[in-house]
Amino acid sequence: MDALAGLLEGPRARGAFMIRACFDPPWAVRVEDGAPLTVMLMVRGDAWIVPESGERVRLRAGDLAVARGPDPYTCADDPATPPQALILPGGRCSYPDGRPLNGSMDLGVRTWGDRADGATVLLIGTYLVRGEIGGRLLDVLPPLLSLTSEVWDCPLTPLVTAEVTRDEPGQEVVLDRLLDLLVIAALRAWFARPQAEPPAWYRALGDPVVGRALRLIQDDPAHPWTVAELAAKAGVSRAALARRFTGLVGEPPMAYLTAWRLALAADRLRDTDDTLAAIARQVGYGSAFALSAAFKRVYGVSPQEHRARPA
């Protein structure tokens, strides 16, 4: 498993919100849904993405932007256009004065806005749940990133455009998977830029020794790994692996293993009904008690409290 696969391997999109937004200028929509990650793909026309703080971004046809929540932002034809609608948690929409807007701008299957053939067409895909594993990568992303069509040349674009308005059996699952692929392709392009600054553990995956150890940990976290065994499989001494791993990743192998196991456990507590004992076995802890103690030490709450919290 590589870094980008690890991003979405746990809480992959499930029932993600996807829509084709169509507008005629002037238009502006303020997004306050608190979603952890939203992808915006410009199909026609252009738009401005204006975050609560930081630099605004202009999108032209073929460009893509990724907004990392939960901070609000505004999408508009011009930064000076006042918002005409608010997007709120749970898919609710309202006018700026609070009056409900739900339904009044529906234009058909997953299509919303002024008119279906509007001058501006924007595809929007939103993840509704943040997972701990994804957080290891999402936390190093800026609140708003963009890729121009010169950098972002992805064959998925016409496929997503065609699929988002289809009404076929199983279509939500198809769109979920397309959104996953879209995000992975976007982050691959983002980190491939000459000026990119990916996290240390992401860069370390390209190292022939440390990358091997990282993949062993990520692929089989339940295995009772030791530094000696990881070193043997990577073809170096224990001391050499410990030194090289810490230098490239920023933490020792066993500390990384613990963090990875607990991140997996956090995801499974949220995404499954498995018992704590079952999850403990899946992520490499000998008992529910051992997992519970480690989890509370790192996250500050018990596994049960974490599971009970709203996603």
PDB file of N, CA, C and O in Angstrom, residues 265-290:
ATOM      1  N   ALA A 265      -7.455   1.647  14.072  1.00  0.00           N
ATOM      2  CA  ALA A 265      -8.481   1.345  15.075  1.00  0.00           C
ATOM      3  C   ALA A 265      -9.517   2.459  15.142  1.00  0.00           C
ATOM      4  O   ALA A 265     -10.729   2.194  15.234  1.00  0.00           O
ATOM      5  N   ALA A 266      -9.068   3.720  15.080  1.00  0.00           N
ATOM      6  CA  ALA A 266      -9.994   4.848  15.128  1.00  0.00           C
ATOM      7  C   ALA A 266     -10.971   4.799  13.962  1.00  0.00           C
ATOM      8  O   ALA A 266     -12.171   5.048  14.123  1.00  0.00           O
ATOM      9  N   ASP A 267     -10.466   4.482  12.767  1.00  0.00           N
ATOM     10  CA  ASP A 267     -11.336   4.361  11.599  1.00  0.00           C
ATOM     11  C   ASP A 267     -12.352   3.243  11.771  1.00  0.00           C
ATOM     12  O   ASP A 267     -13.540   3.404  11.474  1.00  0.00           O
ATOM     13  N   ARG A 268     -11.894   2.100  12.247  1.00  0.00           N
ATOM     14  CA  ARG A 268     -12.785   0.939  12.342  1.00  0.00           C
ATOM     15  C   ARG A 268     -13.816   1.105  13.450  1.00  0.00           C
ATOM     16  O   ARG A 268     -14.916   0.571  13.360  1.00  0.00           O
ATOM     17  N   LEU A 269     -13.468   1.841  14.467  1.00  0.00           N
ATOM     18  CA  LEU A 269     -14.464   2.147  15.497  1.00  0.00           C
ATOM     19  C   LEU A 269     -15.601   2.974  14.905  1.00  0.00           C
ATOM     20  O   LEU A 269     -16.765   2.809  15.279  1.00  0.00           O
ATOM     21  N   ARG A 270     -15.274   3.857  13.991  1.00  0.00           N
ATOM     22  CA  ARG A 270     -16.270   4.722  13.375  1.00  0.00           C
ATOM     23  C   ARG A 270     -17.023   4.015  12.245  1.00  0.00           C
ATOM     24  O   ARG A 270     -18.220   4.215  12.058  1.00  0.00           O
ATOM     25  N   ASP A 271     -16.308   3.197  11.477  1.00  0.00           N
ATOM     26  CA  ASP A 271     -16.863   2.690  10.221  1.00  0.00           C
ATOM     27  C   ASP A 271     -17.426   1.276  10.304  1.00  0.00           C
ATOM     28  O   ASP A 271     -18.011   0.792   9.330  1.00  0.00           O
ATOM     29  N   THR A 272     -17.241   0.585  11.423  1.00  0.00           N
ATOM     30  CA  THR A 272     -17.740  -0.780  11.547  1.00  0.00           C
ATOM     31  C   THR A 272     -18.431  -0.954  12.897  1.00  0.00           C
ATOM     32  O   THR A 272     -18.309  -0.114  13.790  1.00  0.00           O
ATOM     33  N   ASP A 273     -19.126  -2.080  13.034  1.00  0.00           N
ATOM     34  CA  ASP A 273     -19.729  -2.453  14.313  1.00  0.00           C
ATOM     35  C   ASP A 273     -18.907  -3.525  15.017  1.00  0.00           C
ATOM     36  O   ASP A 273     -19.385  -4.151  15.971  1.00  0.00           O
ATOM     37  N   ASP A 274     -17.667  -3.735  14.565  1.00  0.00           N
ATOM     38  CA  ASP A 274     -16.811  -4.759  15.176  1.00  0.00           C
ATOM     39  C   ASP A 274     -16.590  -4.459  16.654  1.00  0.00           C
ATOM     40  O   ASP A 274     -16.524  -3.288  17.067  1.00  0.00           O
ATOM     41  N   THR A 275     -16.465  -5.505  17.443  1.00  0.00           N
ATOM     42  CA  THR A 275     -16.183  -5.324  18.863  1.00  0.00           C
ATOM     43  C   THR A 275     -14.764  -4.799  19.041  1.00  0.00           C
ATOM     44  O   THR A 275     -13.912  -4.908  18.145  1.00  0.00           O
ATOM     45  N   LEU A 276     -14.512  -4.236  20.213  1.00  0.00           N
ATOM     46  CA  LEU A 276     -13.174  -3.716  20.489  1.00  0.00           C
ATOM     47  C   LEU A 276     -12.146  -4.838  20.454  1.00  0.00           C
ATOM     48  O   LEU A 276     -11.016  -4.649  19.978  1.00  0.00           O
ATOM     49  N   ALA A 277     -12.530  -6.026  20.919  1.00  0.00           N
ATOM     50  CA  ALA A 277     -11.609  -7.170  20.887  1.00  0.00           C
ATOM     51  C   ALA A 277     -11.264  -7.541  19.452  1.00  0.00           C
ATOM     52  O   ALA A 277     -10.099  -7.848  19.141  1.00  0.00           O
ATOM     53  N   ALA A 278     -12.261  -7.532  18.564  1.00  0.00           N
ATOM     54  CA  ALA A 278     -12.010  -7.870  17.159  1.00  0.00           C
ATOM     55  C   ALA A 278     -11.103  -6.836  16.513  1.00  0.00           C
ATOM     56  O   ALA A 278     -10.170  -7.174  15.764  1.00  0.00           O
ATOM     57  N   ILE A 279     -11.354  -5.563  16.798  1.00  0.00           N
ATOM     58  CA  ILE A 279     -10.516  -4.515  16.227  1.00  0.00           C
ATOM     59  C   ILE A 279      -9.093  -4.619  16.757  1.00  0.00           C
ATOM     60  O   ILE A 279      -8.123  -4.424  16.018  1.00  0.00           O
ATOM     61  N   ALA A 280      -8.965  -4.936  18.041  1.00  0.00           N
ATOM     62  CA  ALA A 280      -7.631  -5.107  18.623  1.00  0.00           C
ATOM     63  C   ALA A 280      -6.840  -6.169  17.866  1.00  0.00           C
ATOM     64  O   ALA A 280      -5.660  -5.979  17.542  1.00  0.00           O
ATOM     65  N   ARG A 281      -7.479  -7.301  17.542  1.00  0.00           N
ATOM     66  CA  ARG A 281      -6.791  -8.354  16.792  1.00  0.00           C
ATOM     67  C   ARG A 281      -6.430  -7.878  15.391  1.00  0.00           C
ATOM     68  O   ARG A 281      -5.352  -8.193  14.881  1.00  0.00           O
ATOM     69  N   GLN A 282      -7.322  -7.111  14.776  1.00  0.00           N
ATOM     70  CA  GLN A 282      -7.091  -6.656  13.406  1.00  0.00           C
ATOM     71  C   GLN A 282      -5.903  -5.705  13.290  1.00  0.00           C
ATOM     72  O   GLN A 282      -5.226  -5.674  12.257  1.00  0.00           O
ATOM     73  N   VAL A 283      -5.661  -4.928  14.334  1.00  0.00           N
ATOM     74  CA  VAL A 283      -4.612  -3.916  14.239  1.00  0.00           C
ATOM     75  C   VAL A 283      -3.364  -4.268  15.056  1.00  0.00           C
ATOM     76  O   VAL A 283      -2.445  -3.450  15.172  1.00  0.00           O
ATOM     77  N   GLY A 284      -3.320  -5.468  15.630  1.00  0.00           N
ATOM     78  CA  GLY A 284      -2.082  -5.920  16.241  1.00  0.00           C
ATOM     79  C   GLY A 284      -1.958  -5.769  17.733  1.00  0.00           C
ATOM     80  O   GLY A 284      -0.844  -5.802  18.277  1.00  0.00           O
ATOM     81  N   TYR A 285      -3.094  -5.619  18.448  1.00  0.00           N
ATOM     82  CA  TYR A 285      -3.054  -5.582  19.910  1.00  0.00           C
ATOM     83  C   TYR A 285      -3.553  -6.909  20.469  1.00  0.00           C
ATOM     84  O   TYR A 285      -4.487  -7.506  19.933  1.00  0.00           O
ATOM     85  N   GLY A 286      -2.950  -7.347  21.565  1.00  0.00           N
ATOM     86  CA  GLY A 286      -3.261  -8.649  22.111  1.00  0.00           C
ATOM     87  C   GLY A 286      -4.600  -8.744  22.800  1.00  0.00           C
ATOM     88  O   GLY A 286      -5.127  -9.838  22.981  1.00  0.00           O
ATOM     89  N   SER A 287      -5.165  -7.609  23.194  1.00  0.00           N
ATOM     90  CA  SER A 287      -6.442  -7.631  23.897  1.00  0.00           C
ATOM     91  C   SER A 287      -7.134  -6.286  23.746  1.00  0.00           C
ATOM     92  O   SER A 287      -6.506  -5.277  23.393  1.00  0.00           O
ATOM     93  N   ALA A 288      -8.437  -6.287  24.048  1.00  0.00           N
ATOM     94  CA  ALA A 288      -9.191  -5.030  24.027  1.00  0.00           C
ATOM     95  C   ALA A 288      -8.644  -4.065  25.071  1.00  0.00           C
ATOM     96  O   ALA A 288      -8.599  -2.843  24.845  1.00  0.00           O
ATOM     97  N   PHE A 289      -8.213  -4.606  26.216  1.00  0.00           N
ATOM     98  CA  PHE A 289      -7.677  -3.752  27.275  1.00  0.00           C
ATOM     99  C   PHE A 289      -6.414  -3.033  26.808  1.00  0.00           C
ATOM    100  O   PHE A 289      -6.235  -1.828  27.042  1.00  0.00           O
ATOM    101  N   ALA A 290      -5.519  -3.764  26.132  1.00  0.00           N
ATOM    102  CA  ALA A 290      -4.273  -3.162  25.664  1.00  0.00           C
ATOM    103  C   ALA A 290      -4.541  -2.066  24.638  1.00  0.00           C
ATOM    104  O   ALA A 290      -3.936  -0.992  24.675  1.00  0.00           O
TER     105      ALA A 290
END
